[in-house]
Amino acid sequence: MDIVLVQGDITEARVDAVVNAANSSLLGGGGVDGAIHRKGGPAILAACREILATTHPEGLPTGQAVATVAGDLPARWVIHTVGPVWSASEDLAPLLASCYRESLRVADALGARTVAFPAVSAGVYGWPMDDAARIALTTVRTTPSRIAEARFVLFDPEAHAAFRAHLPR
Ligand code: AR6
């Protein structure tokens, strides 16, 4: 699997699937989630409501992932995952790693070959960027899948630099 880092807006990524840093309600929010729903349009929200009405009536648990259509985005699918809220007292790294592993599993099941990831939990959920980057890259590198390209789309230069620092040269 090729691992690619770019700085930019994940809603513009021309990939098979984009990963959304959602919350368990799947009904939208700020950050990446807000941007994906705004640009993708109502088809994504309708698909999320369907998931809530059927397979996940209590919401999507932290660390899990589900796929929907991508509406007006260039991607074919959105994979919604719920990162943990950063905690200084509890080690929630396994849950953050699970977001990446489960997203790759869902992407594989869809037949996606290229997947774009944001820095899950590193915004509103407060995870320190350097640690979020380490967990993201370690997990994606060590998870077996048929994905050809995992692209990390980082919003600002600081996030991009943090990921770059954890990429083996
Ligand atoms: N493209 C790429 N990265 C982005 C974009 C974008 N368009 N917009 C923001 N980021 P966050 P979280 C970066 O807050 O921490 C929402 O309200 C951002 O700078 O989107 O997992 C949900 O509904 C940061 O580095 O996700 C949840 O309630 C990273 O993406 C909650 O926020 C993740 O920031 C989830 O919080």
JSON list of C-alpha atoms and ligand atoms in Angstrom, two decimals:
[
{"chain": "A", "resi": 1, "resn": "MET", "atom": "CA", "xyz": [0.00, 0.00, 0.00]},
{"chain": "A", "resi": 2, "resn": "ASP", "atom": "CA", "xyz": [1.26, 3.48, -0.89]},
{"chain": "A", "resi": 3, "resn": "ILE", "atom": "CA", "xyz": [0.91, 6.01, 1.90]},
{"chain": "A", "resi": 4, "resn": "VAL", "atom": "CA", "xyz": [0.61, 9.57, 0.61]},
{"chain": "A", "resi": 5, "resn": "LEU", "atom": "CA", "xyz": [0.46, 12.81, 2.60]},
{"chain": "A", "resi": 6, "resn": "VAL", "atom": "CA", "xyz": [-1.12, 15.93, 1.16]},
{"chain": "A", "resi": 7, "resn": "GLN", "atom": "CA", "xyz": [-2.22, 19.22, 2.63]},
{"chain": "A", "resi": 8, "resn": "GLY", "atom": "CA", "xyz": [-5.73, 20.28, 1.66]},
{"chain": "A", "resi": 9, "resn": "ASP", "atom": "CA", "xyz": [-9.46, 19.80, 1.94]},
{"chain": "A", "resi": 10, "resn": "ILE", "atom": "CA", "xyz": [-10.57, 16.16, 2.09]},
{"chain": "A", "resi": 11, "resn": "THR", "atom": "CA", "xyz": [-13.92, 16.98, 0.42]},
{"chain": "A", "resi": 12, "resn": "GLU", "atom": "CA", "xyz": [-11.99, 17.58, -2.80]},
{"chain": "A", "resi": 13, "resn": "ALA", "atom": "CA", "xyz": [-10.09, 14.28, -2.74]},
{"chain": "A", "resi": 14, "resn": "ARG", "atom": "CA", "xyz": [-10.48, 12.23, -5.92]},
{"chain": "A", "resi": 15, "resn": "VAL", "atom": "CA", "xyz": [-10.43, 8.82, -4.31]},
{"chain": "A", "resi": 16, "resn": "ASP", "atom": "CA", "xyz": [-12.84, 5.91, -4.05]},
{"chain": "A", "resi": 17, "resn": "ALA", "atom": "CA", "xyz": [-13.67, 6.57, -0.40]},
{"chain": "A", "resi": 18, "resn": "VAL", "atom": "CA", "xyz": [-13.18, 9.46, 2.01]},
{"chain": "A", "resi": 19, "resn": "VAL", "atom": "CA", "xyz": [-13.18, 8.83, 5.74]},
{"chain": "A", "resi": 20, "resn": "ASN", "atom": "CA", "xyz": [-15.26, 11.16, 7.88]},
{"chain": "A", "resi": 21, "resn": "ALA", "atom": "CA", "xyz": [-14.35, 12.04, 11.48]},
{"chain": "A", "resi": 22, "resn": "ALA", "atom": "CA", "xyz": [-17.97, 11.80, 12.61]},
{"chain": "A", "resi": 23, "resn": "ASN", "atom": "CA", "xyz": [-19.71, 11.57, 15.98]},
{"chain": "A", "resi": 24, "resn": "SER", "atom": "CA", "xyz": [-21.87, 8.68, 17.08]},
{"chain": "A", "resi": 25, "resn": "SER", "atom": "CA", "xyz": [-25.12, 10.45, 16.13]},
{"chain": "A", "resi": 26, "resn": "LEU", "atom": "CA", "xyz": [-24.00, 10.36, 12.45]},
{"chain": "A", "resi": 27, "resn": "LEU", "atom": "CA", "xyz": [-26.08, 13.51, 11.98]},
{"chain": "A", "resi": 28, "resn": "GLY", "atom": "CA", "xyz": [-23.24, 15.89, 11.18]},
{"chain": "A", "resi": 29, "resn": "GLY", "atom": "CA", "xyz": [-21.28, 18.45, 13.14]},
{"chain": "A", "resi": 30, "resn": "GLY", "atom": "CA", "xyz": [-18.30, 20.76, 12.65]},
{"chain": "A", "resi": 31, "resn": "GLY", "atom": "CA", "xyz": [-14.82, 20.16, 11.22]},
{"chain": "A", "resi": 32, "resn": "VAL", "atom": "CA", "xyz": [-14.44, 17.49, 8.54]},
{"chain": "A", "resi": 33, "resn": "ASP", "atom": "CA", "xyz": [-17.93, 16.17, 9.30]},
{"chain": "A", "resi": 34, "resn": "GLY", "atom": "CA", "xyz": [-19.54, 19.56, 8.63]},
{"chain": "A", "resi": 35, "resn": "ALA", "atom": "CA", "xyz": [-17.53, 20.03, 5.43]},
{"chain": "A", "resi": 36, "resn": "ILE", "atom": "CA", "xyz": [-18.43, 16.57, 4.09]},
{"chain": "A", "resi": 37, "resn": "HIS", "atom": "CA", "xyz": [-22.16, 17.00, 4.73]},
{"chain": "A", "resi": 38, "resn": "ARG", "atom": "CA", "xyz": [-22.16, 20.55, 3.33]},
{"chain": "A", "resi": 39, "resn": "LYS", "atom": "CA", "xyz": [-20.39, 19.61, 0.10]},
{"chain": "A", "resi": 40, "resn": "GLY", "atom": "CA", "xyz": [-21.83, 16.12, -0.26]},
{"chain": "A", "resi": 41, "resn": "GLY", "atom": "CA", "xyz": [-25.42, 17.28, 0.13]},
{"chain": "A", "resi": 42, "resn": "PRO", "atom": "CA", "xyz": [-28.51, 15.62, 1.62]},
{"chain": "A", "resi": 43, "resn": "ALA", "atom": "CA", "xyz": [-27.93, 12.12, 0.18]},
{"chain": "A", "resi": 44, "resn": "ILE", "atom": "CA", "xyz": [-25.26, 11.47, 2.81]},
{"chain": "A", "resi": 45, "resn": "LEU", "atom": "CA", "xyz": [-27.49, 12.53, 5.71]},
{"chain": "A", "resi": 46, "resn": "ALA", "atom": "CA", "xyz": [-30.36, 10.43, 4.35]},
{"chain": "A", "resi": 47, "resn": "ALA", "atom": "CA", "xyz": [-28.08, 7.39, 4.22]},
{"chain": "A", "resi": 48, "resn": "CYS", "atom": "CA", "xyz": [-26.88, 8.09, 7.78]},
{"chain": "A", "resi": 49, "resn": "ARG", "atom": "CA", "xyz": [-30.47, 8.31, 9.01]},
{"chain": "A", "resi": 50, "resn": "GLU", "atom": "CA", "xyz": [-31.14, 4.95, 7.37]},
{"chain": "A", "resi": 51, "resn": "ILE", "atom": "CA", "xyz": [-28.22, 3.39, 9.25]},
{"chain": "A", "resi": 52, "resn": "LEU", "atom": "CA", "xyz": [-29.54, 4.86, 12.52]},
{"chain": "A", "resi": 53, "resn": "ALA", "atom": "CA", "xyz": [-32.99, 3.51, 11.80]},
{"chain": "A", "resi": 54, "resn": "THR", "atom": "CA", "xyz": [-31.74, 0.02, 11.01]},
{"chain": "A", "resi": 55, "resn": "THR", "atom": "CA", "xyz": [-28.34, -1.28, 12.14]},
{"chain": "A", "resi": 56, "resn": "HIS", "atom": "CA", "xyz": [-27.29, 1.35, 14.72]},
{"chain": "A", "resi": 57, "resn": "PRO", "atom": "CA", "xyz": [-30.33, 2.70, 16.61]},
{"chain": "A", "resi": 58, "resn": "GLU", "atom": "CA", "xyz": [-28.09, 3.75, 19.50]},
{"chain": "A", "resi": 59, "resn": "GLY", "atom": "CA", "xyz": [-25.58, 5.48, 17.28]},
{"chain": "A", "resi": 60, "resn": "LEU", "atom": "CA", "xyz": [-22.23, 4.34, 15.92]},
{"chain": "A", "resi": 61, "resn": "PRO", "atom": "CA", "xyz": [-19.89, 3.29, 18.76]},
{"chain": "A", "resi": 62, "resn": "THR", "atom": "CA", "xyz": [-16.46, 4.89, 19.07]},
{"chain": "A", "resi": 63, "resn": "GLY", "atom": "CA", "xyz": [-13.83, 3.03, 17.05]},
{"chain": "A", "resi": 64, "resn": "GLN", "atom": "CA", "xyz": [-16.28, 1.60, 14.51]},
{"chain": "A", "resi": 65, "resn": "ALA", "atom": "CA", "xyz": [-16.93, 2.58, 10.87]},
{"chain": "A", "resi": 66, "resn": "VAL", "atom": "CA", "xyz": [-19.84, 2.47, 8.42]},
{"chain": "A", "resi": 67, "resn": "ALA", "atom": "CA", "xyz": [-20.13, 3.45, 4.75]},
{"chain": "A", "resi": 68, "resn": "THR", "atom": "CA", "xyz": [-22.64, 5.62, 2.92]},
{"chain": "A", "resi": 69, "resn": "VAL", "atom": "CA", "xyz": [-22.92, 7.12, -0.52]},
{"chain": "A", "resi": 70, "resn": "ALA", "atom": "CA", "xyz": [-20.86, 10.27, -1.08]},
{"chain": "A", "resi": 71, "resn": "GLY", "atom": "CA", "xyz": [-23.57, 12.43, -2.69]},
{"chain": "A", "resi": 72, "resn": "ASP", "atom": "CA", "xyz": [-22.00, 15.31, -4.63]},
{"chain": "A", "resi": 73, "resn": "LEU", "atom": "CA", "xyz": [-18.41, 14.62, -3.52]},
{"chain": "A", "resi": 74, "resn": "PRO", "atom": "CA", "xyz": [-15.93, 13.36, -6.13]},
{"chain": "A", "resi": 75, "resn": "ALA", "atom": "CA", "xyz": [-15.52, 10.17, -4.06]},
{"chain": "A", "resi": 76, "resn": "ARG", "atom": "CA", "xyz": [-17.92, 7.21, -4.41]},
{"chain": "A", "resi": 77, "resn": "TRP", "atom": "CA", "xyz": [-18.30, 6.50, -0.72]},
{"chain": "A", "resi": 78, "resn": "VAL", "atom": "CA", "xyz": [-17.95, 8.16, 2.66]},
{"chain": "A", "resi": 79, "resn": "ILE", "atom": "CA", "xyz": [-16.74, 5.94, 5.49]},
{"chain": "A", "resi": 80, "resn": "HIS", "atom": "CA", "xyz": [-17.92, 7.44, 8.78]},
{"chain": "A", "resi": 81, "resn": "THR", "atom": "CA", "xyz": [-15.87, 6.61, 11.85]},
{"chain": "A", "resi": 82, "resn": "VAL", "atom": "CA", "xyz": [-16.11, 7.93, 15.40]},
{"chain": "A", "resi": 83, "resn": "GLY", "atom": "CA", "xyz": [-12.84, 8.81, 17.06]},
{"chain": "A", "resi": 84, "resn": "PRO", "atom": "CA", "xyz": [-12.39, 8.93, 20.84]},
{"chain": "A", "resi": 85, "resn": "VAL", "atom": "CA", "xyz": [-12.35, 12.24, 22.67]},
{"chain": "A", "resi": 86, "resn": "TRP", "atom": "CA", "xyz": [-8.78, 12.81, 23.95]},
{"chain": "A", "resi": 87, "resn": "SER", "atom": "CA", "xyz": [-8.29, 11.85, 27.59]},
{"chain": "A", "resi": 88, "resn": "ALA", "atom": "CA", "xyz": [-5.20, 12.63, 29.64]},
{"chain": "A", "resi": 89, "resn": "SER", "atom": "CA", "xyz": [-6.15, 10.05, 32.26]},
{"chain": "A", "resi": 90, "resn": "GLU", "atom": "CA", "xyz": [-7.13, 7.07, 30.12]},
{"chain": "A", "resi": 91, "resn": "ASP", "atom": "CA", "xyz": [-5.24, 5.42, 27.23]},
{"chain": "A", "resi": 92, "resn": "LEU", "atom": "CA", "xyz": [-7.73, 5.51, 24.38]},
{"chain": "A", "resi": 93, "resn": "ALA", "atom": "CA", "xyz": [-5.11, 4.90, 21.66]},
{"chain": "A", "resi": 94, "resn": "PRO", "atom": "CA", "xyz": [-6.54, 1.41, 20.88]},
{"chain": "A", "resi": 95, "resn": "LEU", "atom": "CA", "xyz": [-9.88, 3.06, 20.05]},
{"chain": "A", "resi": 96, "resn": "LEU", "atom": "CA", "xyz": [-8.23, 5.59, 17.74]},
{"chain": "A", "resi": 97, "resn": "ALA", "atom": "CA", "xyz": [-6.27, 2.78, 16.04]},
{"chain": "A", "resi": 98, "resn": "SER", "atom": "CA", "xyz": [-9.56, 0.90, 15.67]},
{"chain": "A", "resi": 99, "resn": "CYS", "atom": "CA", "xyz": [-11.02, 3.80, 13.65]},
{"chain": "A", "resi": 100, "resn": "TYR", "atom": "CA", "xyz": [-8.31, 3.34, 11.00]},
{"chain": "A", "resi": 101, "resn": "ARG", "atom": "CA", "xyz": [-8.46, -0.46, 11.05]},
{"chain": "A", "resi": 102, "resn": "GLU", "atom": "CA", "xyz": [-12.25, -0.55, 10.78]},
{"chain": "A", "resi": 103, "resn": "SER", "atom": "CA", "xyz": [-12.25, 2.10, 8.04]},
{"chain": "A", "resi": 104, "resn": "LEU", "atom": "CA", "xyz": [-9.80, -0.02, 6.03]},
{"chain": "A", "resi": 105, "resn": "ARG", "atom": "CA", "xyz": [-11.95, -3.11, 6.61]},
{"chain": "A", "resi": 106, "resn": "VAL", "atom": "CA", "xyz": [-15.06, -1.29, 5.37]},
{"chain": "A", "resi": 107, "resn": "ALA", "atom": "CA", "xyz": [-13.12, 0.13, 2.39]},
{"chain": "A", "resi": 108, "resn": "ASP", "atom": "CA", "xyz": [-11.96, -3.39, 1.49]},
{"chain": "A", "resi": 109, "resn": "ALA", "atom": "CA", "xyz": [-15.52, -4.71, 1.70]},
{"chain": "A", "resi": 110, "resn": "LEU", "atom": "CA", "xyz": [-16.65, -1.96, -0.69]},
{"chain": "A", "resi": 111, "resn": "GLY", "atom": "CA", "xyz": [-13.86, -2.77, -3.13]},
{"chain": "A", "resi": 112, "resn": "ALA", "atom": "CA", "xyz": [-12.29, 0.68, -2.73]},
{"chain": "A", "resi": 113, "resn": "ARG", "atom": "CA", "xyz": [-8.70, 0.95, -3.95]},
{"chain": "A", "resi": 114, "resn": "THR", "atom": "CA", "xyz": [-7.94, 4.51, -2.84]},
{"chain": "A", "resi": 115, "resn": "VAL", "atom": "CA", "xyz": [-8.96, 5.94, 0.52]},
{"chain": "A", "resi": 116, "resn": "ALA", "atom": "CA", "xyz": [-8.48, 9.44, 1.96]},
{"chain": "A", "resi": 117, "resn": "PHE", "atom": "CA", "xyz": [-8.21, 9.92, 5.73]},
{"chain": "A", "resi": 118, "resn": "PRO", "atom": "CA", "xyz": [-8.33, 13.05, 7.89]},
{"chain": "A", "resi": 119, "resn": "ALA", "atom": "CA", "xyz": [-6.52, 13.26, 11.23]},
{"chain": "A", "resi": 120, "resn": "VAL", "atom": "CA", "xyz": [-9.33, 11.58, 13.18]},
{"chain": "A", "resi": 121, "resn": "SER", "atom": "CA", "xyz": [-9.85, 12.98, 16.73]},
{"chain": "A", "resi": 122, "resn": "ALA", "atom": "CA", "xyz": [-7.18, 15.68, 16.26]},
{"chain": "A", "resi": 123, "resn": "GLY", "atom": "CA", "xyz": [-9.64, 18.60, 15.95]},
{"chain": "A", "resi": 124, "resn": "VAL", "atom": "CA", "xyz": [-12.73, 19.12, 18.11]},
{"chain": "A", "resi": 125, "resn": "TYR", "atom": "CA", "xyz": [-11.92, 15.88, 19.98]},
{"chain": "A", "resi": 126, "resn": "GLY", "atom": "CA", "xyz": [-8.61, 17.34, 21.15]},
{"chain": "A", "resi": 127, "resn": "TRP", "atom": "CA", "xyz": [-6.11, 14.55, 20.43]},
{"chain": "A", "resi": 128, "resn": "PRO", "atom": "CA", "xyz": [-2.55, 15.97, 20.26]},
{"chain": "A", "resi": 129, "resn": "MET", "atom": "CA", "xyz": [-1.62, 16.06, 16.56]},
{"chain": "A", "resi": 130, "resn": "ASP", "atom": "CA", "xyz": [1.78, 14.42, 16.92]},
{"chain": "A", "resi": 131, "resn": "ASP", "atom": "CA", "xyz": [0.33, 11.40, 18.73]},
{"chain": "A", "resi": 132, "resn": "ALA", "atom": "CA", "xyz": [-2.67, 11.24, 16.40]},
{"chain": "A", "resi": 133, "resn": "ALA", "atom": "CA", "xyz": [-0.27, 11.13, 13.43]},
{"chain": "A", "resi": 134, "resn": "ARG", "atom": "CA", "xyz": [1.83, 8.36, 14.99]},
{"chain": "A", "resi": 135, "resn": "ILE", "atom": "CA", "xyz": [-1.23, 6.19, 15.71]},
{"chain": "A", "resi": 136, "resn": "ALA", "atom": "CA", "xyz": [-2.76, 6.83, 12.28]},
{"chain": "A", "resi": 137, "resn": "LEU", "atom": "CA", "xyz": [0.37, 5.98, 10.31]},
{"chain": "A", "resi": 138, "resn": "THR", "atom": "CA", "xyz": [1.39, 2.97, 12.42]},
{"chain": "A", "resi": 139, "resn": "THR", "atom": "CA", "xyz": [-2.09, 1.48, 12.19]},
{"chain": "A", "resi": 140, "resn": "VAL", "atom": "CA", "xyz": [-2.59, 2.00, 8.47]},
{"chain": "A", "resi": 141, "resn": "ARG", "atom": "CA", "xyz": [0.91, 0.68, 7.71]},
{"chain": "A", "resi": 142, "resn": "THR", "atom": "CA", "xyz": [0.41, -2.50, 9.70]},
{"chain": "A", "resi": 143, "resn": "THR", "atom": "CA", "xyz": [-3.19, -3.35, 8.76]},
{"chain": "A", "resi": 144, "resn": "PRO", "atom": "CA", "xyz": [-3.43, -5.89, 5.92]},
{"chain": "A", "resi": 145, "resn": "SER", "atom": "CA", "xyz": [-5.79, -4.74, 3.12]},
{"chain": "A", "resi": 146, "resn": "ARG", "atom": "CA", "xyz": [-6.21, -4.62, -0.63]},
{"chain": "A", "resi": 147, "resn": "ILE", "atom": "CA", "xyz": [-6.13, -0.80, -0.65]},
{"chain": "A", "resi": 148, "resn": "ALA", "atom": "CA", "xyz": [-3.59, 0.50, -3.17]},
{"chain": "A", "resi": 149, "resn": "GLU", "atom": "CA", "xyz": [-3.32, 4.03, -1.78]},
{"chain": "A", "resi": 150, "resn": "ALA", "atom": "CA", "xyz": [-4.03, 5.47, 1.66]},
{"chain": "A", "resi": 151, "resn": "ARG", "atom": "CA", "xyz": [-3.95, 9.25, 1.37]},
{"chain": "A", "resi": 152, "resn": "PHE", "atom": "CA", "xyz": [-3.83, 11.42, 4.48]},
{"chain": "A", "resi": 153, "resn": "VAL", "atom": "CA", "xyz": [-5.37, 14.80, 3.68]},
{"chain": "A", "resi": 154, "resn": "LEU", "atom": "CA", "xyz": [-4.17, 17.22, 6.34]},
{"chain": "A", "resi": 155, "resn": "PHE", "atom": "CA", "xyz": [-5.88, 20.55, 6.67]},
{"chain": "A", "resi": 156, "resn": "ASP", "atom": "CA", "xyz": [-3.00, 22.77, 7.74]},
{"chain": "A", "resi": 157, "resn": "PRO", "atom": "CA", "xyz": [0.82, 22.86, 7.49]},
{"chain": "A", "resi": 158, "resn": "GLU", "atom": "CA", "xyz": [1.25, 21.88, 11.16]},
{"chain": "A", "resi": 159, "resn": "ALA", "atom": "CA", "xyz": [-0.78, 18.71, 10.72]},
{"chain": "A", "resi": 160, "resn": "HIS", "atom": "CA", "xyz": [1.07, 17.91, 7.51]},
{"chain": "A", "resi": 161, "resn": "ALA", "atom": "CA", "xyz": [4.44, 18.36, 9.26]},
{"chain": "A", "resi": 162, "resn": "ALA", "atom": "CA", "xyz": [3.35, 16.16, 12.17]},
{"chain": "A", "resi": 163, "resn": "PHE", "atom": "CA", "xyz": [2.44, 13.33, 9.80]},
{"chain": "A", "resi": 164, "resn": "ARG", "atom": "CA", "xyz": [5.59, 13.80, 7.74]},
{"chain": "A", "resi": 165, "resn": "ALA", "atom": "CA", "xyz": [7.70, 13.41, 10.88]},
{"chain": "A", "resi": 166, "resn": "HIS", "atom": "CA", "xyz": [6.24, 9.93, 11.44]},
{"chain": "A", "resi": 167, "resn": "LEU", "atom": "CA", "xyz": [6.62, 8.68, 7.88]},
{"chain": "A", "resi": 168, "resn": "PRO", "atom": "CA", "xyz": [9.68, 6.46, 7.48]},
{"chain": "A", "resi": 169, "resn": "ARG", "atom": "CA", "xyz": [11.98, 7.83, 4.79]},
{"chain": "B", "resi": 1, "resn": "AR6", "atom": "N1", "xyz": [-10.32, 18.42, 5.19]},
{"chain": "B", "resi": 1, "resn": "AR6", "atom": "C1", "xyz": [-9.32, 17.81, 5.88]},
{"chain": "B", "resi": 1, "resn": "AR6", "atom": "N2", "xyz": [-9.13, 17.99, 7.21]},
{"chain": "B", "resi": 1, "resn": "AR6", "atom": "C2", "xyz": [-10.00, 18.81, 7.85]},
{"chain": "B", "resi": 1, "resn": "AR6", "atom": "C3", "xyz": [-11.07, 19.47, 7.20]},
{"chain": "B", "resi": 1, "resn": "AR6", "atom": "C4", "xyz": [-11.21, 19.25, 5.80]},
{"chain": "B", "resi": 1, "resn": "AR6", "atom": "N3", "xyz": [-12.19, 19.81, 5.10]},
{"chain": "B", "resi": 1, "resn": "AR6", "atom": "N4", "xyz": [-11.75, 20.22, 8.13]},
{"chain": "B", "resi": 1, "resn": "AR6", "atom": "C5", "xyz": [-11.12, 20.03, 9.32]},
{"chain": "B", "resi": 1, "resn": "AR6", "atom": "N5", "xyz": [-10.05, 19.20, 9.17]},
{"chain": "B", "resi": 1, "resn": "AR6", "atom": "P1", "xyz": [-12.43, 17.36, 13.42]},
{"chain": "B", "resi": 1, "resn": "AR6", "atom": "P2", "xyz": [-12.51, 15.20, 15.42]},
{"chain": "B", "resi": 1, "resn": "AR6", "atom": "C6", "xyz": [-9.09, 18.69, 10.15]},
{"chain": "B", "resi": 1, "resn": "AR6", "atom": "O1", "xyz": [-12.77, 18.36, 14.44]},
{"chain": "B", "resi": 1, "resn": "AR6", "atom": "O2", "xyz": [-11.43, 15.83, 16.21]},
{"chain": "B", "resi": 1, "resn": "AR6", "atom": "C7", "xyz": [-17.25, 17.18, 14.48]},
{"chain": "B", "resi": 1, "resn": "AR6", "atom": "O3", "xyz": [-18.10, 18.16, 14.99]},
{"chain": "B", "resi": 1, "resn": "AR6", "atom": "C8", "xyz": [-9.01, 19.41, 11.47]},
{"chain": "B", "resi": 1, "resn": "AR6", "atom": "O4", "xyz": [-8.18, 20.58, 11.35]},
{"chain": "B", "resi": 1, "resn": "AR6", "atom": "O5", "xyz": [-13.09, 17.43, 12.10]},
{"chain": "B", "resi": 1, "resn": "AR6", "atom": "O6", "xyz": [-12.48, 13.73, 15.18]},
{"chain": "B", "resi": 1, "resn": "AR6", "atom": "C9", "xyz": [-17.88, 15.79, 14.51]},
{"chain": "B", "resi": 1, "resn": "AR6", "atom": "O7", "xyz": [-19.27, 15.83, 14.28]},
{"chain": "B", "resi": 1, "resn": "AR6", "atom": "C10", "xyz": [-8.38, 18.34, 12.36]},
{"chain": "B", "resi": 1, "resn": "AR6", "atom": "O8", "xyz": [-6.96, 18.31, 12.17]},
{"chain": "B", "resi": 1, "resn": "AR6", "atom": "O9", "xyz": [-12.68, 15.84, 13.94]},
{"chain": "B", "resi": 1, "resn": "AR6", "atom": "C11", "xyz": [-17.56, 15.32, 15.87]},
{"chain": "B", "resi": 1, "resn": "AR6", "atom": "O10", "xyz": [-18.50, 15.79, 16.83]},
{"chain": "B", "resi": 1, "resn": "AR6", "atom": "C12", "xyz": [-8.93, 17.03, 11.81]},
{"chain": "B", "resi": 1, "resn": "AR6", "atom": "O11", "xyz": [-9.47, 17.38, 10.52]},
{"chain": "B", "resi": 1, "resn": "AR6", "atom": "C13", "xyz": [-16.21, 15.93, 16.16]},
{"chain": "B", "resi": 1, "resn": "AR6", "atom": "O12", "xyz": [-16.12, 17.08, 15.32]},
{"chain": "B", "resi": 1, "resn": "AR6", "atom": "C14", "xyz": [-10.05, 16.42, 12.64]},
{"chain": "B", "resi": 1, "resn": "AR6", "atom": "O13", "xyz": [-10.85, 17.44, 13.21]},
{"chain": "B", "resi": 1, "resn": "AR6", "atom": "C15", "xyz": [-15.08, 15.01, 15.76]},
{"chain": "B", "resi": 1, "resn": "AR6", "atom": "O14", "xyz": [-13.87, 15.59, 16.14]}
]
